[in-house]
Amino acid sequence: MAEGDSVVGPDIRVRLDGNASNKDIGALKAWLERERPLEELVRDGRLRILERPRSDGPPGHMGAGMEILLVLIGAGAQALAGELLTQTRRAVEAWLENHRRVEPGHAPEARVDPVHRDEE
């Protein structure tokens, strides 16, 4: 692989921006853990959903200081990566729609992206 080429791994990163808080990150993580088929993958030990500090925030960055990382585990993880990305995007959109209905103010902005191994 040439220098600068990035390898997409089976991991997915979810970031909330705008007026998002760390409370929103926790609520979204709980939502993802209950969404099928993500819930089934977690229960089977094939997926871990983690909160971790964001690495992209400049000093004084406002908003959520955490992000969510979905990590596929075991054989076949790479094969499931594309489907996991699609399912995660759908689940985040459903959470945002629910957030708009039940929370006052503007909903956070969400980004769901595959993790490139050279970013870690």
mmCIF file of C-alpha atoms in Angstrom:
data_model
loop_
_atom_site.group_PDB
_atom_site.id
_atom_site.type_symbol
_atom_site.label_atom_id
_atom_site.label_comp_id
_atom_site.label_asym_id
_atom_site.label_seq_id
_atom_site.Cartn_x
_atom_site.Cartn_y
_atom_site.Cartn_z
ATOM 1 C CA MET A 1 0.000 0.000 0.000
ATOM 2 C CA ALA A 2 1.332 3.414 -0.918
ATOM 3 C CA GLU A 3 1.991 6.003 1.722
ATOM 4 C CA GLY A 4 -1.134 8.059 2.334
ATOM 5 C CA ASP A 5 -3.513 5.275 1.287
ATOM 6 C CA SER A 6 -6.011 4.585 4.002
ATOM 7 C CA VAL A 7 -7.531 1.240 4.801
ATOM 8 C CA VAL A 8 -11.173 1.267 5.710
ATOM 9 C CA GLY A 9 -11.761 -0.990 8.663
ATOM 10 C CA PRO A 10 -14.935 -2.554 9.911
ATOM 11 C CA ASP A 11 -15.328 0.191 12.528
ATOM 12 C CA ILE A 12 -17.864 3.033 12.314
ATOM 13 C CA ARG A 13 -17.535 6.460 13.960
ATOM 14 C CA VAL A 14 -20.584 8.530 14.938
ATOM 15 C CA ARG A 15 -20.089 12.191 15.809
ATOM 16 C CA LEU A 16 -22.653 14.747 16.860
ATOM 17 C CA ASP A 17 -22.013 18.408 16.182
ATOM 18 C CA GLY A 18 -23.899 21.651 16.487
ATOM 19 C CA ASN A 19 -25.612 21.994 19.842
ATOM 20 C CA ALA A 20 -24.934 18.361 20.842
ATOM 21 C CA SER A 21 -24.018 17.557 24.419
ATOM 22 C CA ASN A 22 -22.375 14.554 26.019
ATOM 23 C CA LYS A 23 -25.882 13.684 27.268
ATOM 24 C CA ASP A 24 -26.936 13.383 23.610
ATOM 25 C CA ILE A 25 -23.996 11.043 22.970
ATOM 26 C CA GLY A 26 -25.114 8.790 25.836
ATOM 27 C CA ALA A 27 -28.716 8.809 24.627
ATOM 28 C CA LEU A 28 -27.679 7.949 21.068
ATOM 29 C CA LYS A 29 -25.406 5.142 22.293
ATOM 30 C CA ALA A 30 -28.301 3.650 24.286
ATOM 31 C CA TRP A 31 -30.544 3.971 21.202
ATOM 32 C CA LEU A 32 -27.996 2.175 19.009
ATOM 33 C CA GLU A 33 -27.640 -0.633 21.551
ATOM 34 C CA ARG A 34 -31.393 -1.287 21.276
ATOM 35 C CA GLU A 35 -31.678 -1.072 17.468
ATOM 36 C CA ARG A 36 -32.024 -4.310 15.557
ATOM 37 C CA PRO A 37 -29.850 -5.815 14.119
ATOM 38 C CA LEU A 38 -27.185 -3.870 16.050
ATOM 39 C CA GLU A 39 -28.667 -5.187 19.299
ATOM 40 C CA GLU A 40 -28.313 -8.761 18.043
ATOM 41 C CA LEU A 41 -24.674 -8.226 17.088
ATOM 42 C CA VAL A 42 -23.939 -6.753 20.546
ATOM 43 C CA ARG A 43 -25.707 -9.641 22.278
ATOM 44 C CA ASP A 44 -23.740 -12.175 20.176
ATOM 45 C CA GLY A 45 -20.451 -10.478 21.100
ATOM 46 C CA ARG A 46 -19.756 -9.496 17.483
ATOM 47 C CA LEU A 47 -20.164 -5.740 17.998
ATOM 48 C CA ARG A 48 -19.050 -3.325 20.693
ATOM 49 C CA ILE A 49 -20.493 0.169 20.918
ATOM 50 C CA LEU A 50 -18.142 2.493 22.794
ATOM 51 C CA GLU A 51 -18.056 6.121 23.859
ATOM 52 C CA ARG A 52 -14.649 7.732 23.643
ATOM 53 C CA PRO A 53 -13.176 11.230 23.679
ATOM 54 C CA ARG A 54 -13.164 12.979 20.322
ATOM 55 C CA SER A 55 -9.766 13.405 18.768
ATOM 56 C CA ASP A 56 -10.727 16.070 16.219
ATOM 57 C CA GLY A 57 -11.821 18.924 18.436
ATOM 58 C CA PRO A 58 -9.732 22.077 18.385
ATOM 59 C CA PRO A 59 -8.904 23.745 21.705
ATOM 60 C CA GLY A 60 -12.022 25.416 23.052
ATOM 61 C CA HIS A 61 -14.289 23.236 20.866
ATOM 62 C CA MET A 62 -17.896 23.685 21.953
ATOM 63 C CA GLY A 63 -20.385 20.841 22.086
ATOM 64 C CA ALA A 64 -19.935 17.167 22.675
ATOM 65 C CA GLY A 65 -16.439 16.065 23.620
ATOM 66 C CA MET A 66 -17.238 12.420 22.997
ATOM 67 C CA GLU A 67 -17.965 10.256 19.979
ATOM 68 C CA ILE A 68 -19.368 6.768 19.493
ATOM 69 C CA LEU A 69 -17.327 3.978 17.948
ATOM 70 C CA LEU A 70 -18.954 0.778 16.662
ATOM 71 C CA VAL A 71 -16.381 -2.016 16.497
ATOM 72 C CA LEU A 72 -17.091 -5.288 14.691
ATOM 73 C CA ILE A 73 -15.302 -8.264 16.209
ATOM 74 C CA GLY A 74 -14.270 -11.619 14.821
ATOM 75 C CA ALA A 75 -14.209 -13.434 11.520
ATOM 76 C CA GLY A 76 -16.270 -11.839 8.809
ATOM 77 C CA ALA A 77 -16.112 -8.375 10.351
ATOM 78 C CA GLN A 78 -14.860 -6.795 7.135
ATOM 79 C CA ALA A 79 -17.678 -8.422 5.150
ATOM 80 C CA LEU A 80 -20.284 -6.915 7.509
ATOM 81 C CA ALA A 81 -18.773 -3.421 7.481
ATOM 82 C CA GLY A 82 -20.837 -2.026 4.600
ATOM 83 C CA GLU A 83 -24.098 -3.325 6.012
ATOM 84 C CA LEU A 84 -23.192 -2.028 9.482
ATOM 85 C CA LEU A 85 -22.559 1.427 8.022
ATOM 86 C CA THR A 86 -25.993 1.452 6.343
ATOM 87 C CA GLN A 87 -27.757 0.181 9.480
ATOM 88 C CA THR A 88 -25.955 2.683 11.691
ATOM 89 C CA ARG A 89 -26.893 5.584 9.419
ATOM 90 C CA ARG A 90 -30.548 4.505 9.506
ATOM 91 C CA ALA A 91 -30.499 4.158 13.288
ATOM 92 C CA VAL A 92 -28.900 7.595 13.747
ATOM 93 C CA GLU A 93 -31.509 9.164 11.440
ATOM 94 C CA ALA A 94 -34.286 7.512 13.486
ATOM 95 C CA TRP A 95 -32.723 8.850 16.704
ATOM 96 C CA LEU A 96 -32.466 12.358 15.224
ATOM 97 C CA GLU A 97 -36.125 12.247 14.173
ATOM 98 C CA ASN A 98 -37.126 11.146 17.663
ATOM 99 C CA HIS A 99 -34.906 13.869 19.186
ATOM 100 C CA ARG A 100 -36.663 16.509 17.054
ATOM 101 C CA ARG A 101 -40.060 15.333 18.313
ATOM 102 C CA VAL A 102 -39.276 15.169 22.029
ATOM 103 C CA GLU A 103 -36.525 17.729 22.690
ATOM 104 C CA PRO A 104 -36.862 21.515 22.413
ATOM 105 C CA GLY A 105 -34.522 23.450 20.152
ATOM 106 C CA HIS A 106 -32.518 22.252 17.215
ATOM 107 C CA ALA A 107 -31.407 18.643 16.903
ATOM 108 C CA PRO A 108 -27.666 18.004 16.715
ATOM 109 C CA GLU A 109 -26.002 17.366 13.393
ATOM 110 C CA ALA A 110 -24.719 13.813 12.950
ATOM 111 C CA ARG A 111 -21.893 12.293 10.949
ATOM 112 C CA VAL A 112 -21.580 8.537 10.469
ATOM 113 C CA ASP A 113 -18.364 7.475 8.754
ATOM 114 C CA PRO A 114 -16.185 4.403 8.379
ATOM 115 C CA VAL A 115 -12.951 4.573 10.332
ATOM 116 C CA HIS A 116 -9.800 4.644 8.267
ATOM 117 C CA ARG A 117 -7.060 2.622 9.991
ATOM 118 C CA ASP A 118 -4.476 5.383 9.555
ATOM 119 C CA GLU A 119 -6.697 7.788 11.557
ATOM 120 C CA GLU A 120 -6.489 5.757 14.743
#
